[in-house]
Structure formats: structure tokens, C-alpha cells
Coordinates of C-alpha atoms in Angstrom, one line a residue:
M12 CA 166.1 -18.3 -51.4
K13 CA 165.3 -18.0 -47.7
D14 CA 168.5 -16.0 -47.0
V15 CA 167.7 -13.7 -49.9
G16 CA 164.2 -13.1 -48.6
Q17 CA 165.4 -12.4 -45.1
Q18 CA 168.0 -10.0 -46.5
Q19 CA 165.3 -8.2 -48.4
C20 CA 163.0 -8.0 -45.3
L21 CA 165.7 -6.6 -43.0
S22 CA 166.4 -2.9 -43.0
P23 CA 169.8 -1.9 -44.4
L24 CA 172.7 -1.3 -42.1
M25 CA 173.6 2.3 -41.9
V26 CA 177.3 3.1 -41.7
Q27 CA 178.7 6.6 -41.2
S28 CA 181.3 7.5 -43.8
S29 CA 183.6 9.0 -41.2
K30 CA 183.4 5.8 -39.0
I31 CA 183.7 3.0 -41.5
N32 CA 186.8 1.4 -40.1
G33 CA 185.6 1.7 -36.5
W34 CA 182.4 0.0 -37.5
L35 CA 184.4 -2.8 -39.2
V36 CA 186.5 -3.3 -36.1
S37 CA 183.4 -3.4 -33.9
R38 CA 181.8 -6.0 -36.1
K39 CA 185.0 -8.2 -36.0
L40 CA 185.4 -7.7 -39.8
L41 CA 188.7 -6.0 -39.3
Q42 CA 191.5 -6.6 -36.9
T43 CA 192.7 -3.7 -34.6
D44 CA 196.2 -3.8 -36.0
Y45 CA 195.1 -3.0 -39.5
P46 CA 197.0 0.3 -39.7
K47 CA 200.3 -1.6 -39.2
K48 CA 199.5 -4.1 -41.9
L49 CA 198.4 -1.4 -44.3
R50 CA 201.8 0.3 -43.8
E51 CA 203.6 -3.0 -44.6
I52 CA 201.5 -3.3 -47.8
D53 CA 202.5 0.3 -48.7
L54 CA 206.2 -0.6 -48.5
K55 CA 205.6 -3.6 -50.7
I56 CA 203.8 -1.4 -53.2
N57 CA 206.7 1.0 -53.3
D58 CA 209.2 -1.8 -53.9
A59 CA 207.0 -3.2 -56.7
T60 CA 206.6 0.3 -58.2
N61 CA 210.4 0.8 -58.3
K62 CA 210.8 -2.4 -60.2
S63 CA 208.0 -1.5 -62.7
P64 CA 207.6 2.3 -62.9
E65 CA 204.8 2.1 -65.4
A66 CA 202.6 0.7 -62.7
S67 CA 202.6 4.1 -60.9
V68 CA 200.4 5.5 -63.7
H69 CA 197.6 3.1 -63.0
L70 CA 197.9 3.6 -59.3
S71 CA 197.5 7.4 -59.6
E72 CA 194.4 7.0 -61.8
N73 CA 192.5 5.0 -59.2
P74 CA 191.1 6.5 -56.0
S75 CA 192.0 3.4 -54.0
L76 CA 195.3 1.6 -53.8
Y77 CA 193.6 -1.8 -53.7
L78 CA 191.7 -1.1 -56.9
G79 CA 194.8 0.3 -58.5
C80 CA 196.8 -2.8 -57.6
K81 CA 194.0 -5.0 -59.0
K82 CA 194.2 -2.9 -62.2
V83 CA 198.0 -3.3 -62.5
L84 CA 197.7 -7.1 -61.9
E85 CA 195.1 -7.4 -64.6
I86 CA 197.2 -5.5 -67.1
L87 CA 200.4 -7.4 -66.2
S88 CA 198.6 -10.8 -66.4
Q89 CA 197.6 -9.9 -70.0
T90 CA 201.0 -8.5 -71.1
D91 CA 203.5 -10.5 -69.1
T92 CA 202.9 -14.1 -70.0
K93 CA 206.4 -15.4 -69.2
T94 CA 206.6 -18.4 -66.8
D95 CA 209.4 -20.1 -65.0
F96 CA 210.5 -23.7 -65.0
F97 CA 207.7 -24.7 -62.6
G98 CA 205.0 -22.9 -64.7
R99 CA 204.7 -20.0 -62.4
S100 CA 204.2 -16.4 -63.5
S101 CA 207.0 -13.9 -63.7
T102 CA 208.4 -12.4 -60.5
V103 CA 206.7 -9.0 -61.2
V104 CA 203.3 -10.6 -61.6
R105 CA 203.7 -12.7 -58.5
A106 CA 204.7 -9.6 -56.5
W107 CA 201.6 -7.7 -57.5
A108 CA 199.5 -10.8 -56.9
D109 CA 200.9 -11.1 -53.4
I110 CA 200.0 -7.5 -52.7
V111 CA 196.4 -8.0 -53.8
N112 CA 196.2 -11.2 -51.6
L113 CA 197.5 -9.2 -48.6
F114 CA 194.8 -6.6 -49.2
Q115 CA 192.1 -9.3 -49.3
K116 CA 193.5 -11.1 -46.3
N117 CA 191.5 -10.2 -43.1
N118 CA 189.5 -7.7 -45.2
L119 CA 192.3 -5.1 -45.2
Y120 CA 191.1 -3.8 -48.6
L121 CA 187.8 -2.7 -46.8
A122 CA 189.9 -0.6 -44.4
E123 CA 191.9 0.9 -47.3
I124 CA 188.7 1.8 -49.2
G125 CA 187.1 3.2 -46.1
D126 CA 190.1 5.5 -45.6
S127 CA 189.9 6.5 -49.2
I128 CA 186.2 7.3 -48.9
H129 CA 186.9 9.4 -45.8
E130 CA 189.8 11.2 -47.5
L131 CA 187.7 12.1 -50.5
S132 CA 184.4 13.1 -48.7
A133 CA 186.0 14.8 -45.7
V134 CA 189.2 16.4 -47.1
Q135 CA 189.5 16.5 -50.9
V136 CA 186.0 17.5 -51.9
P137 CA 185.6 20.3 -49.2
R138 CA 189.1 21.5 -50.1
C139 CA 188.1 21.8 -53.8
K140 CA 184.9 23.5 -52.9
M141 CA 186.7 26.0 -50.7
F142 CA 189.3 26.7 -53.4
I143 CA 186.6 27.3 -56.0
A144 CA 184.7 29.6 -53.7
D145 CA 187.9 31.5 -52.9
R146 CA 188.7 31.8 -56.6
Q147 CA 185.2 33.0 -57.3
K148 CA 185.5 35.8 -54.7
N149 CA 188.9 36.7 -56.1
L150 CA 187.5 36.7 -59.6
L151 CA 184.7 39.2 -58.6
D152 CA 187.3 41.5 -57.0
L153 CA 189.6 41.3 -60.0
R154 CA 186.8 42.1 -62.4
Q155 CA 185.8 45.1 -60.4
K156 CA 189.4 46.2 -60.3
L157 CA 189.6 45.7 -64.0
R158 CA 186.6 47.9 -64.6
E159 CA 188.1 50.6 -62.5
Q160 CA 191.5 50.3 -64.3
N161 CA 189.8 50.4 -67.7
L162 CA 188.0 53.5 -66.7
N163 CA 191.2 55.1 -65.5
L164 CA 192.9 54.0 -68.7
S165 CA 190.3 55.6 -70.9
R166 CA 190.5 58.9 -68.9
K167 CA 194.3 58.9 -69.2
E168 CA 194.1 58.2 -72.9
E169 CA 191.6 61.0 -73.5
L170 CA 193.8 63.4 -71.5
L171 CA 196.8 62.2 -73.5
E172 CA 195.1 62.8 -76.8
K173 CA 193.7 66.1 -75.7
V174 CA 197.1 67.5 -74.5
Y175 CA 199.0 66.2 -77.5
K176 CA 196.3 67.5 -79.9
E177 CA 196.5 70.9 -78.1
F178 CA 200.1 71.2 -79.2
R179 CA 199.5 69.5 -82.6
V180 CA 201.8 66.6 -81.6
D181 CA 201.1 63.0 -82.6
V182 CA 200.6 60.7 -79.6
N183 CA 203.3 58.3 -80.9
E184 CA 205.7 61.1 -81.8
R185 CA 209.2 60.1 -80.9
N186 CA 210.9 63.5 -81.1
I187 CA 208.6 65.6 -78.9
R188 CA 211.2 68.2 -78.2
V189 CA 211.7 69.0 -81.9
R190 CA 207.9 69.1 -82.5
L191 CA 207.4 71.6 -79.7
L192 CA 210.2 73.8 -81.0
E193 CA 208.6 73.7 -84.5
E194 CA 205.3 74.7 -83.0
A195 CA 206.9 77.5 -81.0
E196 CA 208.6 78.7 -84.2
N197 CA 205.1 78.8 -85.9
V198 CA 203.7 81.0 -83.2
L199 CA 205.0 84.2 -84.9
Q200 CA 202.9 83.4 -88.0
F201 CA 199.8 82.8 -85.8
L202 CA 200.4 86.1 -83.9
T203 CA 200.7 88.0 -87.2
E204 CA 197.4 86.6 -88.5
F205 CA 195.8 87.3 -85.1
V206 CA 196.9 91.0 -85.4
D207 CA 195.3 91.2 -88.8
S208 CA 192.1 89.8 -87.4
L209 CA 192.0 92.6 -84.8
K210 CA 190.8 95.0 -87.5
S211 CA 187.3 93.6 -87.0
L212 CA 187.4 95.2 -83.5
D213 CA 187.8 98.7 -84.9
P214 CA 184.0 99.5 -84.8
A215 CA 183.9 98.4 -81.2
L216 CA 186.9 100.5 -80.4
Q217 CA 185.5 103.5 -82.2
L218 CA 182.2 103.2 -80.2
Y219 CA 184.2 103.1 -77.0
S220 CA 186.3 106.1 -78.0
S221 CA 183.2 108.1 -79.1
F222 CA 181.5 107.3 -75.8
R223 CA 184.5 108.4 -73.7
K224 CA 184.7 111.7 -75.7
F225 CA 181.0 112.3 -75.2
V226 CA 180.9 111.5 -71.5
L227 CA 184.3 112.9 -70.5
G228 CA 184.2 115.9 -72.8
G229 CA 183.7 118.3 -69.9
F230 CA 186.7 117.0 -68.0
Q231 CA 189.4 117.4 -70.6
N232 CA 192.7 118.9 -69.7
D233 CA 193.7 122.0 -71.6
N234 CA 197.4 121.0 -71.5
E235 CA 196.7 117.5 -72.8
P236 CA 193.3 117.5 -74.4
E237 CA 193.7 114.1 -76.0
K238 CA 194.9 112.3 -72.9
V239 CA 191.5 112.1 -71.4
F240 CA 190.0 110.4 -74.5
E241 CA 192.8 107.9 -75.0
C242 CA 191.5 104.3 -74.7
C243 CA 193.0 100.9 -75.5
P244 CA 196.2 102.4 -76.9
T245 CA 197.9 99.1 -77.6
L246 CA 194.8 97.7 -79.4
Q247 CA 194.5 100.9 -81.4
L248 CA 198.2 100.8 -82.4
L249 CA 198.0 97.2 -83.6
I250 CA 194.8 98.0 -85.6
D251 CA 196.4 101.0 -87.3
S252 CA 200.0 99.8 -87.8
G253 CA 199.8 96.0 -87.8
H254 CA 202.2 93.8 -85.9
I255 CA 204.8 96.3 -84.8
L256 CA 208.0 95.8 -82.9
V257 CA 208.4 96.3 -79.1
F258 CA 210.7 99.2 -79.9
T259 CA 208.0 101.1 -81.8
W260 CA 205.5 100.3 -79.0
K261 CA 207.7 101.7 -76.3
H262 CA 209.2 104.8 -78.0
G263 CA 206.3 105.7 -80.3
Y264 CA 208.3 105.7 -83.5
A265 CA 209.9 103.0 -85.7
P266 CA 213.6 102.2 -85.4
E267 CA 216.1 103.2 -88.1
C268 CA 217.9 99.9 -87.8
V269 CA 216.8 96.5 -86.6
K270 CA 219.5 94.1 -85.4
D271 CA 219.2 90.5 -84.3
N272 CA 216.6 89.9 -81.6
D273 CA 216.8 87.5 -78.7
D274 CA 214.7 84.8 -80.3
F275 CA 216.7 81.6 -79.6
I276 CA 214.1 79.2 -81.0
P277 CA 215.7 78.9 -84.6
L278 CA 219.1 78.2 -83.1
L279 CA 217.8 75.7 -80.6
L280 CA 215.7 74.0 -83.3
K281 CA 218.8 73.7 -85.6
Q282 CA 220.8 72.2 -82.8
E283 CA 218.1 69.6 -82.0
R284 CA 217.8 68.6 -85.7
E285 CA 221.6 68.2 -86.0
K286 CA 221.5 66.0 -82.9
L287 CA 218.8 63.8 -84.4
K288 CA 220.7 63.6 -87.7
Q289 CA 223.9 62.6 -86.1
S290 CA 222.2 60.1 -83.8
S291 CA 220.5 58.4 -86.8
I292 CA 223.8 58.1 -88.6
E293 CA 225.7 56.6 -85.6
M294 CA 223.0 54.4 -84.1
D295 CA 220.6 53.7 -87.0
K296 CA 217.7 54.7 -84.9
I297 CA 216.4 57.9 -83.3
D298 CA 216.3 58.2 -79.6
F299 CA 212.9 58.4 -78.0
V300 CA 213.6 61.9 -76.7
A301 CA 216.5 64.1 -77.8
E302 CA 218.9 65.2 -75.2
D303 CA 219.0 68.8 -73.8
A304 CA 220.3 71.4 -76.2
S305 CA 223.8 72.7 -75.7
S306 CA 224.5 76.0 -74.2
E307 CA 223.4 79.2 -75.9
P308 CA 225.6 82.0 -77.4
N309 CA 227.9 83.5 -74.9
E310 CA 226.7 87.0 -75.4
I311 CA 223.2 86.1 -74.1
V312 CA 222.5 85.3 -70.5
W313 CA 219.3 83.4 -69.9
D314 CA 217.5 83.8 -66.6
E315 CA 215.0 81.1 -65.6
T316 CA 212.9 83.3 -63.3
E317 CA 213.2 86.8 -64.8
G318 CA 213.3 88.3 -68.2
I319 CA 216.3 88.2 -70.6
D320 CA 219.3 90.1 -69.4
F321 CA 221.3 91.7 -72.1
G322 CA 223.7 93.6 -69.8
P323 CA 224.2 97.3 -69.7
I324 CA 223.6 99.3 -72.8
D325 CA 226.8 100.7 -74.4
Y326 CA 225.8 104.0 -75.9
D327 CA 229.2 104.2 -77.6
V328 CA 228.2 101.4 -79.9
I329 CA 225.1 103.3 -81.1
E330 CA 225.8 105.2 -84.2
S331 CA 225.4 108.9 -84.0
I332 CA 222.7 110.6 -86.0
E333 CA 223.9 112.6 -88.9
I334 CA 222.6 116.1 -88.9
E335 CA 222.4 117.9 -92.2
T336 CA 224.1 121.4 -92.0
E337 CA 224.0 122.5 -95.6
N338 CA 221.3 125.1 -95.0
T339 CA 222.2 125.7 -91.4
P340 CA 224.0 128.9 -90.4
P341 CA 227.5 128.2 -89.0
M342 CA 227.9 127.9 -85.3
T343 CA 230.0 130.3 -83.3
P344 CA 232.1 129.2 -80.3
S345 CA 229.7 130.9 -78.0
G346 CA 226.8 128.9 -79.3
L347 CA 225.3 131.7 -81.4
T348 CA 224.4 131.5 -85.1
D349 CA 225.0 134.2 -87.6
S350 CA 221.5 135.2 -87.1
G351 CA 222.0 135.7 -83.4
N352 CA 219.7 132.8 -82.2
T353 CA 221.1 130.7 -79.4
V354 CA 220.9 126.9 -79.8
S355 CA 220.8 125.0 -76.5
S356 CA 223.4 122.3 -76.2
S357 CA 220.8 120.1 -74.4
I358 CA 218.9 119.6 -77.7
F359 CA 221.9 118.0 -79.2
S360 CA 222.4 115.7 -76.2
E361 CA 218.7 114.6 -76.4
I362 CA 219.0 113.9 -80.1
Q363 CA 222.2 112.1 -79.7
A364 CA 220.8 109.9 -76.8
K365 CA 217.6 109.1 -78.6
P366 CA 217.6 105.4 -79.4
T367 CA 217.3 104.5 -83.0
I368 CA 218.4 100.8 -83.1
A369 CA 216.2 97.9 -82.2
S370 CA 218.0 94.8 -80.9
G371 CA 217.5 92.0 -78.4
G372 CA 214.1 92.2 -76.7
S373 CA 213.1 95.4 -78.4
A374 CA 213.5 93.8 -81.8
R375 CA 210.8 91.2 -81.1
Y376 CA 207.3 91.6 -82.3
L377 CA 205.0 93.2 -79.8
L378 CA 202.8 90.1 -79.1
D379 CA 206.0 88.0 -78.9
S380 CA 206.8 89.7 -75.7
T381 CA 205.2 89.3 -72.3
D382 CA 204.5 93.0 -71.7
G383 CA 203.0 93.4 -75.2
R384 CA 200.5 90.5 -74.6
K385 CA 199.6 91.8 -71.2
A386 CA 198.9 95.3 -72.5
L387 CA 196.7 93.9 -75.4
L388 CA 194.8 91.6 -73.0
N389 CA 194.2 94.6 -70.6
D390 CA 192.8 96.6 -73.6
L391 CA 190.6 93.7 -74.7
F392 CA 189.2 93.2 -71.1
E393 CA 188.6 96.9 -70.8
L394 CA 186.8 97.0 -74.2
G395 CA 184.8 93.9 -73.3
A396 CA 183.8 95.4 -69.9
F397 CA 182.6 98.6 -71.6
L398 CA 180.6 96.6 -74.2
Q399 CA 179.0 94.5 -71.5
R400 CA 178.0 97.6 -69.5
F401 CA 176.7 99.2 -72.7
E402 CA 174.6 96.1 -73.4
E403 CA 173.1 96.2 -69.9
D404 CA 172.2 99.8 -70.3
M405 CA 170.7 99.1 -73.7
H406 CA 168.6 96.4 -72.0
E407 CA 167.3 98.8 -69.5
R408 CA 166.7 101.5 -72.1
L409 CA 164.8 99.2 -74.5
D410 CA 162.8 97.8 -71.6
H411 CA 161.8 101.3 -70.5
E412 CA 160.8 102.3 -74.1
G413 CA 158.8 99.1 -74.6
G414 CA 157.1 99.2 -71.1
G415 CA 153.5 100.1 -71.0
G416 CA 150.3 98.7 -69.7
G417 CA 150.2 95.0 -69.1
N418 CA 152.9 92.4 -70.0
Q419 CA 154.6 93.1 -73.3
R420 CA 157.7 91.7 -75.0
S421 CA 160.4 94.3 -75.2
V422 CA 163.0 94.7 -78.1
S423 CA 165.6 93.2 -75.8
G424 CA 163.5 90.0 -75.4
R425 CA 162.5 90.6 -71.8
N426 CA 159.0 90.6 -70.4
T427 CA 158.1 94.0 -69.0
T428 CA 155.4 94.6 -66.5
G429 CA 153.3 97.7 -66.5
G430 CA 154.3 100.1 -63.7
S431 CA 152.5 102.8 -61.9
S432 CA 151.5 106.0 -63.7
A433 CA 154.0 107.9 -61.6
N434 CA 156.9 105.9 -62.9
S435 CA 155.8 105.3 -66.5
G436 CA 156.6 108.8 -67.6
C437 CA 159.9 109.4 -66.0
D438 CA 163.3 108.9 -67.8
T439 CA 166.3 107.2 -66.3
L440 CA 169.6 108.9 -66.1
Q441 CA 170.9 106.6 -68.8
N442 CA 168.0 107.6 -71.1
M443 CA 168.7 111.3 -70.5
I444 CA 172.4 110.8 -71.3
M445 CA 171.7 108.8 -74.5
Q446 CA 169.2 111.4 -75.7
S447 CA 172.0 113.9 -76.1
A448 CA 174.6 111.4 -77.3
P449 CA 176.1 111.7 -80.8
Q450 CA 174.4 110.0 -83.7
D451 CA 177.1 107.3 -84.1
I452 CA 176.4 106.1 -80.5
Q453 CA 172.6 106.2 -80.8
S454 CA 172.7 104.4 -84.1
C455 CA 174.3 101.3 -82.6
T456 CA 171.8 98.4 -82.9
W457 CA 171.4 95.4 -80.6
D458 CA 172.8 93.0 -83.2
E459 CA 175.8 95.1 -83.9
L460 CA 176.6 95.4 -80.2
H461 CA 176.1 91.6 -79.7
R462 CA 178.5 91.0 -82.6
M463 CA 181.1 93.3 -81.1
I464 CA 181.0 91.5 -77.8
Q465 CA 181.4 88.2 -79.6
L466 CA 184.4 89.4 -81.5
V467 CA 186.1 90.7 -78.4
K468 CA 185.4 87.4 -76.6
E469 CA 186.9 85.4 -79.5
A470 CA 190.0 87.6 -79.5
Q471 CA 190.5 87.1 -75.7
D472 CA 190.0 83.3 -76.1
K473 CA 192.6 83.1 -78.9
L474 CA 195.2 85.0 -77.0
T475 CA 194.7 83.1 -73.7
T476 CA 194.6 79.4 -74.8
S477 CA 196.7 77.1 -72.8
S478 CA 198.8 75.9 -75.7
L479 CA 199.7 79.4 -76.8
S480 CA 200.6 80.4 -73.3
Q481 CA 202.9 77.4 -72.9
L482 CA 204.5 77.9 -76.4
M483 CA 205.2 81.5 -75.5
M484 CA 206.8 80.3 -72.3
I485 CA 209.1 78.1 -74.5
R486 CA 210.0 81.2 -76.6
T487 CA 211.0 83.1 -73.5
R488 CA 212.5 80.5 -71.2
T489 CA 214.7 77.6 -72.3
G490 CA 214.1 75.7 -69.1
Y491 CA 210.3 75.5 -69.8
L492 CA 210.9 73.4 -72.9
D493 CA 212.4 70.6 -70.7
R494 CA 209.6 70.9 -68.2
L495 CA 206.9 70.7 -70.9
T496 CA 208.7 67.8 -72.7
D497 CA 208.9 65.9 -69.4
R498 CA 205.2 66.6 -68.7
L499 CA 204.1 65.3 -72.2
L500 CA 206.3 62.2 -71.7
D501 CA 204.8 61.7 -68.3
Y502 CA 201.3 61.6 -69.8
R503 CA 202.5 58.9 -72.1
R504 CA 204.2 56.9 -69.3
Q505 CA 201.0 57.1 -67.3
V506 CA 199.0 55.6 -70.1
M507 CA 201.6 52.9 -70.6
L508 CA 201.6 52.1 -66.9
A509 CA 197.8 52.0 -66.9
K510 CA 197.8 49.6 -69.8
S511 CA 200.4 47.5 -68.0
R512 CA 198.1 47.3 -64.9
V513 CA 195.1 46.4 -67.1
S514 CA 197.1 43.7 -68.8
Q515 CA 198.4 42.3 -65.4
T516 CA 194.9 42.2 -64.0
Q517 CA 193.5 40.5 -67.1
H518 CA 196.3 37.9 -66.8
L519 CA 195.3 37.3 -63.2
I520 CA 191.7 36.9 -64.2
D521 CA 192.6 34.4 -66.9
K522 CA 194.8 32.5 -64.5
T523 CA 192.1 32.5 -61.9
I524 CA 189.5 31.2 -64.3
Q525 CA 191.8 28.5 -65.5
E526 CA 192.6 27.4 -61.9
Q527 CA 188.9 27.5 -61.1
E528 CA 188.1 25.3 -64.1
E529 CA 190.8 22.9 -63.2
K530 CA 189.5 22.6 -59.7
T531 CA 186.0 22.2 -60.9
I532 CA 187.1 19.3 -63.1
Q533 CA 189.0 17.8 -60.2
L534 CA 186.0 18.2 -57.9
G535 CA 183.9 16.3 -60.4
Q536 CA 186.5 13.5 -60.5
H537 CA 186.6 13.3 -56.7
R538 CA 182.9 13.1 -56.5
E539 CA 182.8 10.4 -59.2
S540 CA 185.6 8.4 -57.5
C541 CA 183.9 8.7 -54.1
K542 CA 180.6 7.4 -55.5
K543 CA 182.4 4.6 -57.2
L544 CA 184.2 3.6 -54.0
V545 CA 181.0 3.8 -51.9
T546 CA 179.2 1.6 -54.4
F547 CA 182.0 -0.9 -54.4
F548 CA 182.2 -0.8 -50.6
E549 CA 178.5 -1.3 -50.1
E550 CA 178.4 -4.3 -52.5
E551 CA 181.4 -6.0 -50.8
L552 CA 180.2 -5.3 -47.3
S553 CA 176.7 -6.5 -48.2
R554 CA 178.2 -9.7 -49.6
I555 CA 180.3 -10.3 -46.5
C556 CA 177.5 -9.4 -44.0
N557 CA 174.8 -11.1 -46.1
R558 CA 172.7 -8.0 -45.5
Q559 CA 172.2 -4.7 -47.3
V560 CA 174.7 -2.0 -46.1
Q561 CA 174.3 1.7 -46.9
I562 CA 176.9 4.4 -46.3
I563 CA 175.5 7.7 -44.9
G564 CA 176.8 10.9 -43.4
Q565 CA 179.3 13.3 -45.0
F566 CA 179.3 11.4 -48.2
C567 CA 175.8 12.5 -48.9
D568 CA 176.9 16.2 -49.1
V569 CA 179.6 15.5 -51.7

């Protein structure tokens, strides 16, 4: 009782966790050659483990070799009850008992536990903390990277859907080349419907024509009186005659005979479909993209940079024009008729050289040609510019007519401020011109003019869409089909690549989280093992020293 009371009165001995073995040596509780003896014990443990491999499991589960050996000895004592002739335990049990006795001899087990505490508190626990912190930083970087990649993926998917929708092609379409050819073939129907819709621009064109005749009436040429008033000829021709051929647009009259044009889309589409059909029969599945089409007919030469070259025109092939001579007086060798009138031979040469057959590029519809579309666009821009200018002049005229004293709301919707008396009665040049303008010009209302401008703008937008321009390039250049197909496939490849990057980053995030969780569990196990060893060490050392012993230092930060 006296020893217990003295032990309680004395302050506990403080031992640094990093200097446990040195403290034991200084207190003569441990011999200086303990490392050598611990190595000898390790060799005996290896030999015993080789003879009983199941013991290695229990050794790995314990943070200390000494405690692990005690656990193995307890299990073997319960399971291996064999004895020899002298009543001793089996060889395996005696081997593990000798190992435990070697640990207990000269307090070597305290040195081994001290090394284990130092290993856990100074090495394993900080290493786990560092690993978890590093994975946490990597996790933040990966999540930021994933957000950026998801944003990039959404943009690429939107662009993919927009581009494919523009050409009316499904995003998952396998035969993009065939679909583009089908859309290019349907362009003619769209152009014909577009020409029919141009009739709604006739009032705007008539207004423009009337205004030109009114303004330029004094500048007309006596030789060509209608030349001055001519405006938007291509637009007027399409409104009056519908979707005409290029031949009619260039020569001013319809051809007598129309031969095959240079539209290669039907032939190319037929070849592509035959390739797909043959491939499906041979391979039982369709290729992702059909191969390039075979060569075109020999009589047509395609130029990638210029127009279509049909070679020199052979006028001998052109059929001569039959001239009715039933009611014509007979010709004399000198070129005189019976009536004495001279017929010039140049007239016959002009009639004979006059083209009457439309073929190749001239057999195309007008808007199916580059020159025809350019001419119509120029007319639409010219008409739109006139209407915009006419609208501005109407603004000024209506503001002037509505202007008076004070602030008033004009017909055009503007706020007009009252001017000086000197300026209120004067007329602008525009007003003076409009006062003498014809009734059809003066009768144009603001709503009608606004509607005309809107219709012209809609016509311009329909004819200048990106999809129509590129489909028209397909119709005129075979090489552009390959370029457009590769571009659409590249959009799809970019989306697939972006998805692959997102998937890889997500996999790295999942792997990092898993590693972090495993290290967190391992850190908890190390902390628990360290506390367990410290408690056992303090109890054993307090028993040996007959005084309370407390471990301090780095262990407290675990």
C-alpha cells in the first residue's frame, strides 16, 4: 500500500516517443546490443513462419511483432494440442514459445514496441496524411478539369447538332455522303419554290421601276429609251417567266432543244447507293462512310478551282435552222430575188450561227448556276438599298409634315421638335420631288414599304444560308463533297474525343477518391494501432519501473 501511495504521489515519467529506446538504455532497462538480438529474433520468426505459413496472417494484423507472436502462440496452444513422449508441446508451439521468451528476455519486447511506435507516429501516419492531402489537391484539380471538359463537350455537341441539323442529317447517320447528295439533289425543288415566292416582290420592283422612270425621265436616250429605266433585270425575268434556264437568261429567248445538262448529282448518288448495296451484301454491314465515288463520264472534265469545262463548241453538230421558202421568191445566183431586192448573205450567217440548243451548263436552271445566283443577289441588294433609302426619305418627309410648335409624335414614330419660323415653312428637296411624283409612288404607305423591305430581306436570307451555299458547292464541284463529308465527320470525332476525355477524367476522379478512402481507413488503423501500443507500453513500463510512465511528443499529433 505504501508503494502504491508513493507511486500516486510521484509525478509521471515523461518519455519522448522518438527517444523511447534511448531512454530505456539510459535507465538500464535495455542492453545496448538490443538491435543485434532483435535481428536474431527476426530470423527465428522467418524460420517459424516458413514452417507454419498461416502464422504470417496474424503477424500482419498486429502492429508489433511481439504482440503478433503472442497471438500466434495463443492460437497454436488452443489448436495444436499434440505432445511428445515427454509431455512437451509440439515443435511448432515450442518454437513460437521460444520466440516470445526471447522477446521478454532483457525487455527486448519493449525495444520492439518502441520501434513500432516510432515507425507509426513518425513515418506511417505522416505518410498517410501527406498522401491524403496530395490526393485531395489532385481531386480539386481533376474536378475543375472535368467542369471545363464538360463545358467543352456541351459546346461541341451543340455545334454538332446545329451543323447536322443545318443539312438535315441525323447526328448518328452512318452514310453522310449519301445524305448530302440527297439534300443536294433536293436543292432544285427548293430553288423552284423560291422563284415562285419572288412574285411577292413584284410591288416593290414596280415601285423601284416607277421611281427610276420618274427621276431619270429627263435623261433617257433616244436610241435606247428603255435602257435607262431598266432595273433588276434578273429579278424581273424570274418574276415574269418563272425558273428559266441559263440559256434563256443569257440569250433572251428560249432554246428550241434542251439536251442533258452537266448536273452530275444523280449519277453520283446512284453510284454511292450501288456501293452501299454491294457492301451490305458482301460484308453484312454498311461502312461508316462510303468510299469516294468513281470517275465521272469521260466527256466531262471537272475542274476543282474553275467552272465546268465542256471543251470547244463544235458548230457542225448544231442542227441548221430550216427556213421556209414556199412563199419566198426564188434566189438568183447574184443574190437578187425576182422582185429585185438584194438579200445580204450576212443575215443567213447570223441566223445559222444563232444558238438554239441548250446543253451542259446552259441547260441548268438559272439559280442552279453561280452566275445566276450572283445576278439575283445583286438585284435583291439593289432593290433593298432603294427601299431603305426610300424609307429614310419617308421618315424625313413625315417628320417635316408632322413638325409644328412644341414636341409632337410624327407619323413615323419620331419625336419632332418645333423649329424656328424661318425653317418651318420651307420644303426639303425630297418633298419638292415627291409633290410632283406619280400617284402610284405617293400612294405607298409606311406599312406597305415596311412589308416590302421585310420580304426583300427574307429573300436575301433564304438565298444566302450557309447550308444552301455549301449544297450548291456540292452541285458544282465534286471535290467539295469530300471536304464537307470530312468536316462533318470531324465534328463527330471531336465530340467522341471530348466524351473520351470526360470519361478518362471521371475515371481518374473515381480512382483518386477510392485511393483517398483507402488511405483514410489505413490512417485510422495506424492511429488506433499506435494508441494501442502506447497504452500497452505505458502499462508495461509503469509495472517495471513501479511508477507511472507517460509517452509524449510526436505521438500526441497522431
